[in-house]
CSV table of C-alpha atoms in Angstrom, one decimal:
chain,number,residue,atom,x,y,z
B,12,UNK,CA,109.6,206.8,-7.9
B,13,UNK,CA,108.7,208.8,-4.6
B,14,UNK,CA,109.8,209.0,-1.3
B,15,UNK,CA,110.1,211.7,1.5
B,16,UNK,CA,113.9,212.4,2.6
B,17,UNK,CA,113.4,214.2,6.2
B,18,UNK,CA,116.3,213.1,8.3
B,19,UNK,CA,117.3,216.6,9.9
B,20,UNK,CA,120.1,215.3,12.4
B,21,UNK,CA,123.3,216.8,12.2
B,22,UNK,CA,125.5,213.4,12.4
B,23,UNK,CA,129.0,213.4,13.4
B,24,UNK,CA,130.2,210.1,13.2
B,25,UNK,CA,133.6,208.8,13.6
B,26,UNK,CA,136.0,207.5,16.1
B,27,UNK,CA,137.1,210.2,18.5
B,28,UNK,CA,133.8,212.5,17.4
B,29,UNK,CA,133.0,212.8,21.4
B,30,UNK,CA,135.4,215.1,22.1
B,31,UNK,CA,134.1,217.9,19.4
B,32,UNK,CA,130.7,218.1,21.0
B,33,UNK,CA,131.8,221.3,23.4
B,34,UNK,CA,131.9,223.4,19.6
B,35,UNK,CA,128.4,222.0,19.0
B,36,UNK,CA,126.7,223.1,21.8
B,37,UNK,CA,126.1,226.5,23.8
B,38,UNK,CA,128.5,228.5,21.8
B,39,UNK,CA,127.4,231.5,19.6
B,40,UNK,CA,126.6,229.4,16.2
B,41,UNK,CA,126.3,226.3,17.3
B,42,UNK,CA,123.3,223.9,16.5
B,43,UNK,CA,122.1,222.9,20.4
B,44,UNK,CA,122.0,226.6,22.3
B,45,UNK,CA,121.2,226.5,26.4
B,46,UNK,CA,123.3,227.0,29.2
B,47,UNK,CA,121.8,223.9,31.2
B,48,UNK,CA,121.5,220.3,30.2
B,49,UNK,CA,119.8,217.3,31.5
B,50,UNK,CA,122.1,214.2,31.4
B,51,UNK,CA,120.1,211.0,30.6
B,52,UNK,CA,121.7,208.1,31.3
B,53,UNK,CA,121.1,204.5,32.1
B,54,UNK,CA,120.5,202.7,35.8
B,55,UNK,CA,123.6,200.6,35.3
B,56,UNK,CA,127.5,200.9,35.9
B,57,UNK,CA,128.6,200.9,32.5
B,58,UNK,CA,128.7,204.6,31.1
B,59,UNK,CA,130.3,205.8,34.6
B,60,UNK,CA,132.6,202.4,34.6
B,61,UNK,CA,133.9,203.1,31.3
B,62,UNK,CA,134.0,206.9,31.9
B,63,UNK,CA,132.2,208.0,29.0
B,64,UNK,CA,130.2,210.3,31.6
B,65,UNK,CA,133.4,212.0,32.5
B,66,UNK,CA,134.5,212.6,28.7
B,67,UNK,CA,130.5,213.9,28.6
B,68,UNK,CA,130.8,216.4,31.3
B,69,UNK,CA,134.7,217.4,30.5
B,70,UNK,CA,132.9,218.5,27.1
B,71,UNK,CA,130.1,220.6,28.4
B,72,UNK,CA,132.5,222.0,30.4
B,73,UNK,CA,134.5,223.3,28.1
B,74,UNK,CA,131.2,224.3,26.1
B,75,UNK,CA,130.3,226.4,29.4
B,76,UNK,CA,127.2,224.4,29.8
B,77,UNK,CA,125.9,223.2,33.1
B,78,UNK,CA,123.7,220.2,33.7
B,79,UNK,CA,122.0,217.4,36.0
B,80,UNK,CA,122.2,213.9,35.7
B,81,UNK,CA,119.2,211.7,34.9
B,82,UNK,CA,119.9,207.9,35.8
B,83,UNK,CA,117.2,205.9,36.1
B,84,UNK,CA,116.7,204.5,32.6
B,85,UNK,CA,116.1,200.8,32.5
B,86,UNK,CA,116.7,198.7,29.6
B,87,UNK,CA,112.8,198.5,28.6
B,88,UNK,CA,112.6,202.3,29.2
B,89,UNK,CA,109.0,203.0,31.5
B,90,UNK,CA,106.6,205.5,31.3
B,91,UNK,CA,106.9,206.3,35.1
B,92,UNK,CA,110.5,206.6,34.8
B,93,UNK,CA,110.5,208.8,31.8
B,94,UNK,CA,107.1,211.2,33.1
B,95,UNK,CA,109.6,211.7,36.3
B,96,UNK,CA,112.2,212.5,34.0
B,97,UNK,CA,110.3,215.5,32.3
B,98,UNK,CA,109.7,216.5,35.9
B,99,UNK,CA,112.9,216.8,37.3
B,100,UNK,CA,114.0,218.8,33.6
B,101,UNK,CA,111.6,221.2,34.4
B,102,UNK,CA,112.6,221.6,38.3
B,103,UNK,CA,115.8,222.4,36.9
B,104,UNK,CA,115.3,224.6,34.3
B,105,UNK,CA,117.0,223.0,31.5
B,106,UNK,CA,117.5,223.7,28.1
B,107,UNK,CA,118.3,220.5,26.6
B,108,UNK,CA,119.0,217.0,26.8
B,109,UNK,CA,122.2,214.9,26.5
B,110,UNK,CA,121.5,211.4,26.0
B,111,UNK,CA,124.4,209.4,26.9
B,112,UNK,CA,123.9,205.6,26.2
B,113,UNK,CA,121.8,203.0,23.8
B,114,UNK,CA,118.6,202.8,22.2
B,115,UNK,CA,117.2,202.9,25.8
B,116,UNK,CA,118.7,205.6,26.7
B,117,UNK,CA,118.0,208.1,23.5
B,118,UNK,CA,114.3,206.9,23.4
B,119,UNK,CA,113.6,207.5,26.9
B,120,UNK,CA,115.3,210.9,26.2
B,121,UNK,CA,112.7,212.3,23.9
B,122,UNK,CA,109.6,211.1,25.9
B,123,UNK,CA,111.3,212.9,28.4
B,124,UNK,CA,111.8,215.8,26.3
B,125,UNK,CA,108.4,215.8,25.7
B,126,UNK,CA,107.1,215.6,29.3
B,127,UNK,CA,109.2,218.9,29.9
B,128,UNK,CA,107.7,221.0,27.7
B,129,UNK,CA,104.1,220.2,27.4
B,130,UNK,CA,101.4,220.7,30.3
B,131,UNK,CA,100.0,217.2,30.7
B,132,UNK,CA,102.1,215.0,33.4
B,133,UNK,CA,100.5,212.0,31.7
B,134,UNK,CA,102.7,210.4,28.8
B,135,UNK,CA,100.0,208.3,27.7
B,136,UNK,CA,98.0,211.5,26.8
B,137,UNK,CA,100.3,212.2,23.7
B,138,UNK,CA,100.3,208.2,22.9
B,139,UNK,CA,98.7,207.5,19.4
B,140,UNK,CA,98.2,204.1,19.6
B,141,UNK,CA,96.3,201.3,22.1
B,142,UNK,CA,95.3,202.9,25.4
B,143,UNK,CA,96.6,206.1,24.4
B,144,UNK,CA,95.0,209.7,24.3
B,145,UNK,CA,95.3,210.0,21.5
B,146,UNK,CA,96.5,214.0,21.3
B,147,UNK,CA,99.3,215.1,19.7
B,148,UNK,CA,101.9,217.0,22.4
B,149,UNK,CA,101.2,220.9,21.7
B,150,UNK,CA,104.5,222.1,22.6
B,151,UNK,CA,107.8,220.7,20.8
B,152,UNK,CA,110.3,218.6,22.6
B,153,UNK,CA,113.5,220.0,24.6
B,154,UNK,CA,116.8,219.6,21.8
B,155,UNK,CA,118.3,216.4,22.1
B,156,UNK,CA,121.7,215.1,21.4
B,157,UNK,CA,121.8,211.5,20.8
B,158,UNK,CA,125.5,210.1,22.0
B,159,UNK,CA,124.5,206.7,20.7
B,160,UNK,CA,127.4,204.0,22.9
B,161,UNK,CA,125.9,200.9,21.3
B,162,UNK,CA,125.0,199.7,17.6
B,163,UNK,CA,121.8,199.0,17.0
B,164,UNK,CA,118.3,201.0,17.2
B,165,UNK,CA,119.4,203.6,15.0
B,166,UNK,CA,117.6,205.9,17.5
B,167,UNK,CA,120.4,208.6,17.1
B,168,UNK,CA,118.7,209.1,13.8
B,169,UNK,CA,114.6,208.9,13.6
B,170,UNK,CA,112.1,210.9,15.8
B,171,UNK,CA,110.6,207.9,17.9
B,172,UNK,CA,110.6,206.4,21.2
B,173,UNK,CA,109.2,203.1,21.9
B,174,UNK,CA,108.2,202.9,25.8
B,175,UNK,CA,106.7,200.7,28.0
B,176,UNK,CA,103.0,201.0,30.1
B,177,UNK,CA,104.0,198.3,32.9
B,178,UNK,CA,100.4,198.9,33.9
B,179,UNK,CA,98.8,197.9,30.4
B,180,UNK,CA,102.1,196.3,29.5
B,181,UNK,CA,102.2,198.0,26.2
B,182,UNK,CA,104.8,198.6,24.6
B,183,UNK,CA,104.3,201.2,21.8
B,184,UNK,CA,106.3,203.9,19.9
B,185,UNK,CA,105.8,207.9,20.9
B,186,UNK,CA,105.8,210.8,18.8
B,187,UNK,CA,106.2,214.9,18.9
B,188,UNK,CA,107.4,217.4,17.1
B,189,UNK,CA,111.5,218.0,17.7
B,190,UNK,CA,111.9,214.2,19.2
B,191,UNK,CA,114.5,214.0,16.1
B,192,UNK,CA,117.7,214.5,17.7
B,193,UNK,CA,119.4,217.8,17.0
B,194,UNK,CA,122.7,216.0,17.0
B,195,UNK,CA,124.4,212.6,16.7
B,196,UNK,CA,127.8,211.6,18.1
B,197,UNK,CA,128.1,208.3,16.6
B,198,UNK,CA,131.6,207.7,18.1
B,199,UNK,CA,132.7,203.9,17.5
B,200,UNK,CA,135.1,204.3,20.6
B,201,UNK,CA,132.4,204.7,23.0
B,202,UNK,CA,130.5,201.1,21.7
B,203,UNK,CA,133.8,198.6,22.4
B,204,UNK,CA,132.8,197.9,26.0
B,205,UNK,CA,129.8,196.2,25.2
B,206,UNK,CA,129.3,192.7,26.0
B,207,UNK,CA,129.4,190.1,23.8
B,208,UNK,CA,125.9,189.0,23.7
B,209,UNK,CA,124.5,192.7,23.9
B,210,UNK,CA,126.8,193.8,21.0
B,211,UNK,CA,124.9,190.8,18.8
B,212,UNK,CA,121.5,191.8,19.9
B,213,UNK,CA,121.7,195.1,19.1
B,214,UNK,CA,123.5,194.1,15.9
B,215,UNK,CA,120.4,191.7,15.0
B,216,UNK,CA,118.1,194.4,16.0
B,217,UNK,CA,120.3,197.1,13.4
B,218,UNK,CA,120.1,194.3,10.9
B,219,UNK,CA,116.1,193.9,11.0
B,220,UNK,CA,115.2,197.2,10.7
B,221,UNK,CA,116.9,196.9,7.0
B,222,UNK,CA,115.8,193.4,6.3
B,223,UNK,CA,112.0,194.3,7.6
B,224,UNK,CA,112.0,197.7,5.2
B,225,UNK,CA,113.6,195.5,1.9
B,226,UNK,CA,110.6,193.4,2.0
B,227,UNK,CA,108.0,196.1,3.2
B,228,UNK,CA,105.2,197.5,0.7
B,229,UNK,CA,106.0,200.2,1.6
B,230,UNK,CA,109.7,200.2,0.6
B,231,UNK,CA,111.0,202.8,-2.3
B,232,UNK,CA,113.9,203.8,-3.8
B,233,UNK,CA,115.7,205.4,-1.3
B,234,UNK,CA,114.5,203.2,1.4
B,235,UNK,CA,116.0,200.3,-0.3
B,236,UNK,CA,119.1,202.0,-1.0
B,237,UNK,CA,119.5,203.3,2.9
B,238,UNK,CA,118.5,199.3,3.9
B,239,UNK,CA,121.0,197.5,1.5
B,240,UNK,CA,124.0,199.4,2.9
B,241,UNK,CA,123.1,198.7,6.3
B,242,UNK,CA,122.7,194.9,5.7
B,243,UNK,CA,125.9,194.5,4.1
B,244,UNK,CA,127.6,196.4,6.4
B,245,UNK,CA,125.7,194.8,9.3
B,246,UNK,CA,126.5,191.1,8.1
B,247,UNK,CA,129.8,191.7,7.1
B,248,UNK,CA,131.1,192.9,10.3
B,249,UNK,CA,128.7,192.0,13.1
B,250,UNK,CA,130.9,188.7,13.9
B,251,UNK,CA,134.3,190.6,13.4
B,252,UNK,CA,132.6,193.2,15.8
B,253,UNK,CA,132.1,191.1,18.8
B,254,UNK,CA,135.1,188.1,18.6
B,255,UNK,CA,137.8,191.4,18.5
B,256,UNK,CA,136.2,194.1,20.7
B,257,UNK,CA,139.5,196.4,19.7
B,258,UNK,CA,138.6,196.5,16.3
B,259,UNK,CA,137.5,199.7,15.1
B,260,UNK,CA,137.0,199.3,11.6
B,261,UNK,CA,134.4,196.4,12.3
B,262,UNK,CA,132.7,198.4,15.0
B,263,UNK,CA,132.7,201.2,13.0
B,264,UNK,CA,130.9,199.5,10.2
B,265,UNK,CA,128.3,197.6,12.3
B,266,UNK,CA,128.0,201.5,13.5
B,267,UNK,CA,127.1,202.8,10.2
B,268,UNK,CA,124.6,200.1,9.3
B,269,UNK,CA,122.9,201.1,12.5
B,270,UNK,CA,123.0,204.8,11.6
B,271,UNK,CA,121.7,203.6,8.3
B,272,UNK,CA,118.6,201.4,9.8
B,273,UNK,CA,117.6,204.4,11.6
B,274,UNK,CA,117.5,206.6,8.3
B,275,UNK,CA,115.5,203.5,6.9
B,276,UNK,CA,112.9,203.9,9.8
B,277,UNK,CA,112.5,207.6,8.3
B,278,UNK,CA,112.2,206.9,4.6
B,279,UNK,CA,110.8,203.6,4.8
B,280,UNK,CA,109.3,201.0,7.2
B,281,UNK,CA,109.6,198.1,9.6
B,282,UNK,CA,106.7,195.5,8.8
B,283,UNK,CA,105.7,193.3,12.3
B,284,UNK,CA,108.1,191.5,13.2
B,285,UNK,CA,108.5,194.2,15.2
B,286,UNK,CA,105.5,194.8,17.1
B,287,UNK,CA,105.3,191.4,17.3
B,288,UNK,CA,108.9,191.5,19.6
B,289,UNK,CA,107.6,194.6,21.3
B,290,UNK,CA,104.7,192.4,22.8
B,291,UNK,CA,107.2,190.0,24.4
B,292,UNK,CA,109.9,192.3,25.9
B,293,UNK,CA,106.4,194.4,27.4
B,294,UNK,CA,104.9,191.5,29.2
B,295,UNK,CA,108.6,189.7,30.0
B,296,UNK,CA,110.9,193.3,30.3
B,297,UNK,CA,114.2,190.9,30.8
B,298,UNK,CA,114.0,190.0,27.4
B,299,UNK,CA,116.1,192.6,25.0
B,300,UNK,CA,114.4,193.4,22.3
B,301,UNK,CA,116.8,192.3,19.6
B,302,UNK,CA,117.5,188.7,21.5
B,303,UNK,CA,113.5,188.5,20.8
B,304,UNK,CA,114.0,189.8,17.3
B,305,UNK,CA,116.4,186.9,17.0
B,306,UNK,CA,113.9,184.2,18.7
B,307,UNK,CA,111.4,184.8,16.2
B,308,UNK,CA,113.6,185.9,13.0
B,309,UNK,CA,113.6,182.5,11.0
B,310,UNK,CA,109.9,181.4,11.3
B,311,UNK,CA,109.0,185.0,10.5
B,312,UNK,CA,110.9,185.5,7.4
B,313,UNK,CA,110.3,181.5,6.3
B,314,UNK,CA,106.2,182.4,6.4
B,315,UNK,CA,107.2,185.0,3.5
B,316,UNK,CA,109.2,183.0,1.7
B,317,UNK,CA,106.7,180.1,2.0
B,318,UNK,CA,104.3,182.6,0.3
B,319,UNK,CA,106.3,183.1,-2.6
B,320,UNK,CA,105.4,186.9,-3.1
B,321,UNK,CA,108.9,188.8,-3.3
B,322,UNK,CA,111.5,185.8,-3.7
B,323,UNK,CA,113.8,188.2,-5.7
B,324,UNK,CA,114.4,190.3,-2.1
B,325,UNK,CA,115.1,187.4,0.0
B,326,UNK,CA,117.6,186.5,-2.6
B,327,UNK,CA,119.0,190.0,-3.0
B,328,UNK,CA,119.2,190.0,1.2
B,329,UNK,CA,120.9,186.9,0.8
B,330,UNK,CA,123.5,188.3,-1.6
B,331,UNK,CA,123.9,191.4,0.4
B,332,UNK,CA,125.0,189.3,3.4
B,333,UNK,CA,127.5,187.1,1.7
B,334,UNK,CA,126.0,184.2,-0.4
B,335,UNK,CA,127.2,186.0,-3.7
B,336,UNK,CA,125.9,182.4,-5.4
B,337,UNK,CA,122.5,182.6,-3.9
B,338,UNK,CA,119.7,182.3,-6.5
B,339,UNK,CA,116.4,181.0,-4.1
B,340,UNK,CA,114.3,183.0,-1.5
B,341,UNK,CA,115.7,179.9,0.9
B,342,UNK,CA,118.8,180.8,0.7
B,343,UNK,CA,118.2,184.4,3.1
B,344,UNK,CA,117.3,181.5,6.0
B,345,UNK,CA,120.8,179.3,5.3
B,346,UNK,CA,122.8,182.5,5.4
B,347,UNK,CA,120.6,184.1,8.4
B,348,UNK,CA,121.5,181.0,10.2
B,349,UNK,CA,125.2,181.0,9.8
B,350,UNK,CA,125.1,184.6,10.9
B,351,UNK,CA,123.2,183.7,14.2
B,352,UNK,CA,125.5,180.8,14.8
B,353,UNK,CA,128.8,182.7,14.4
B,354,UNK,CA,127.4,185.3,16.4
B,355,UNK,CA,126.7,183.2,18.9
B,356,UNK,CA,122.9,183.5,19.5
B,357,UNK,CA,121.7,181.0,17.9
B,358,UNK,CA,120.6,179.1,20.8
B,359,UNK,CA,118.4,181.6,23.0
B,360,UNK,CA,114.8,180.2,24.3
B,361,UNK,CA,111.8,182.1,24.9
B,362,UNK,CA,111.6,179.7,27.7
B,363,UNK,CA,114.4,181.1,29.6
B,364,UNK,CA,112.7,184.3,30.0
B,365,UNK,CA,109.4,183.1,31.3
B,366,UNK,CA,107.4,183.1,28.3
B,367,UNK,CA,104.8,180.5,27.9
B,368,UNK,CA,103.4,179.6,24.6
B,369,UNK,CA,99.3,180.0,26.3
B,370,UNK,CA,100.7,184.2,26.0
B,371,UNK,CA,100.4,183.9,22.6
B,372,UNK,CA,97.4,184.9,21.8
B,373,UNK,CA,97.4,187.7,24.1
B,374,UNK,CA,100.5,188.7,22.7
B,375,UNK,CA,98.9,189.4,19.1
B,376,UNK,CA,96.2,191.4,20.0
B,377,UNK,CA,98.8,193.3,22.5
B,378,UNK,CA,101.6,193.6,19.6
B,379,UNK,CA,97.8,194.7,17.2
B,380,UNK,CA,96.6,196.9,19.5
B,381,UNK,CA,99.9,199.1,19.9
B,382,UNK,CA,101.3,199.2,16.7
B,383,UNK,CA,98.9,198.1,14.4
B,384,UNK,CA,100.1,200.1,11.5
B,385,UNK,CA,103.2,198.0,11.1
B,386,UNK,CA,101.4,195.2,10.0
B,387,UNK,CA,99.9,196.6,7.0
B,388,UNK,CA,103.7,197.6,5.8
B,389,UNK,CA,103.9,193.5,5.7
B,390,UNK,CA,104.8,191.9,1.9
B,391,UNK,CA,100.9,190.2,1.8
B,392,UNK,CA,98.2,190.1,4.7
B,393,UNK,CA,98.4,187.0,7.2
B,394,UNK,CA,95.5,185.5,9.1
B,395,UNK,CA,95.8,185.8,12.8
B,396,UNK,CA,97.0,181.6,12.7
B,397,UNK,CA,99.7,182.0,10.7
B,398,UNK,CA,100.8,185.2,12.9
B,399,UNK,CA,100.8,182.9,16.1
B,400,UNK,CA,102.0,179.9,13.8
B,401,UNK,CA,105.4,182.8,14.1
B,402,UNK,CA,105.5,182.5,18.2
B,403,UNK,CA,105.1,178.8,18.2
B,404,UNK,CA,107.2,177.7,15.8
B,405,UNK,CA,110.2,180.1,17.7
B,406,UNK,CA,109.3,178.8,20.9
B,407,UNK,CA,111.4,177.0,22.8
């Protein structure tokens, strides 16, 4: 047995937890100190709609804290959009970072964290993978806190960003030192406006990170402890989650497997289903990463079933989200299925986003290229074929 247990966040999660940040931050003793703070939050309506951005700065009111707002984050989260963000942090001389918002949002948060603080302007310079520099960023990230209003990346929780080169059109993960959120508000309150389809995306996407790290190699004890709490509570709620957007139990749940996949991301590993999404939302940035997750879920799994190297996980997956009587590596697709169809994405078509199957090959090398490593965390190697057999048989 061995693993590495590094998950520093201080995690307050729980309905209602928004209103206790102004104790967390700026006050002698407290975990985040600074008197300024930059605001991230997303280019859309939603956060001021709702107005979790007025419950944000009632809270760093109170805290005595002041702070700039940030809102230019797209849904695929840029590298021009996040290098202006580091800018503007620095104009302003602030001490930290609030990221208000989803995945998106808290990646884009610590690129930007990143750009304030170190003396290249050029992202890419501290990018490890494909066209990157190569160098790691000298100078630690500004503190984050991660107000996560969506359940899904698990973001809140592990010390990477994935953002997008629209000039390359890669899509690739970045790293520094202090990109780990200081804290977490995991507040389930904040995540029942989501839309229907966007809560089962990012429920998919929560879901994946714990399925891709049971079958990795590279999974361990604690890794498949972490992942087997997430999928059950994923599965078991996700459904619940979206047909009764009141329920807070549910939400809560789907919550906490989130919060768990992004633990999983630190102790253990996603394989590539996921780099092999990250090429399609780079080169068609409409697509949301976990609807592409979805597009491709069945063939991807079914080629590692068809391989019959770990059938006891895909049965003990399949146990975990509901098939108490499941006893072949199949049965992880039937109950997969179900999920998709009562969560009512079961349908989507990489056609309806642009994507043509002649990309494909393209889109390997591009999803190889930028995070290469994740496909040697895969169950057994697969020639390039059967990787593109993936995209064509999800194609539609």
């Amino acid at each position: 047995m061995s693993f590495n247990f590094a998950v520093a966040t201080n995690a307050q999660f729980g309905a209602g937890k928004l209103n206790e940040l102004h104790t967390m931050i700026g006050v002698p003793g407290a975990p985040v100190q600074g008197k300024k703070a930059l605001i991230v939050i997303s280019n859309g309506k939603s956060t001021r709609a709702n107005g979790y951005l007025d419950r944000l700065e009632d809270q760093l009111n109170q805290a005595g804290v002041g702070y700039v707002i940030f809102d230019k984050v797209s849904a695929n989260p840029t590298k021009p959009v996040v290098e202006e963000g580091g800018k503007f942090a620095k104009e302003n001389g602030c001490d930290f970072i609030v990221a208000l918002g989803g995945g998106s949002v808290i990646d884009a948060s610590k690129a930007i964290g990143l750009m304030a603080t170190n003396p290249s302007d050029d992202l890419w310079d501290y990018v490890m993978f494909g066209t990157g520099k190569k160098q790691w960023p000298p100078v630690p990230s500004l503190p984050i806190v991660a107000i996560t209003t969506t359940a899904g990346t698990g973001s809140e929780t592990d010390g990477g960003a994935v953002i997008t080169n629209p000039e390359t059109q890669e899509k690739t993960g970045v790293f520094g030192t202090g990109t780990m959120p200081v804290i977490a508000i995991v507040d389930p309150e904040l995540m029942v406006s989501v839309p229907a389809s966007f809560k089962a995306y990012q429920g998919f996407d929560a879901l994946f990170h714990s399925t891709e790290g049971f079958i990795s190699n590279k999974r361990n004890e604690m890794s498949k402890m972490v992942a087997s709490e997430a999928i059950r509570n994923v599965s078991a709620n996700l459904k619940a989650a979206i047909a009764e957007p009141e329920n807070i139990e549910a939400v809560s749940n789907v919550a906490f497997g989130s919060y768990l996949s992004g633990i999983q991301m630190c102790v253990g590993s996603c394989t590539s289903a996921h780099p092999l999404e990250h090429a399609l939302s780079a080169m068609h940035e409409k697509l949301p990463h976990g609807a592409g997750l979805i597009m491709i879920s069945k063939a991807y799994y079914q080629t590692f079933i068809d391989k019959h190297v770990i059938d006891d996980r895909f049965v003990e997956m399949a146990r975990l989200m509901g098939m108490q009587d499941a006893d072949k590596p199949e049965d992880f697709i039937t109950v997969l299925t179900k999920m998709q169809e009562e969560c009512g994405v079961a349908d989507l078509k990489m056609s309806d986003y642009g994507i043509t199957p002649e990309e494909f090959p393209g889109m390997l090398q591009n999803a190889k290229d930028t995070l290469g490593v994740n496909f040697l965390n895969d169950p057994c190697a697969l020639t390039d074929e059967e990787y593109l057999k993936i995209y064509q048989e999800s194609y539609r």
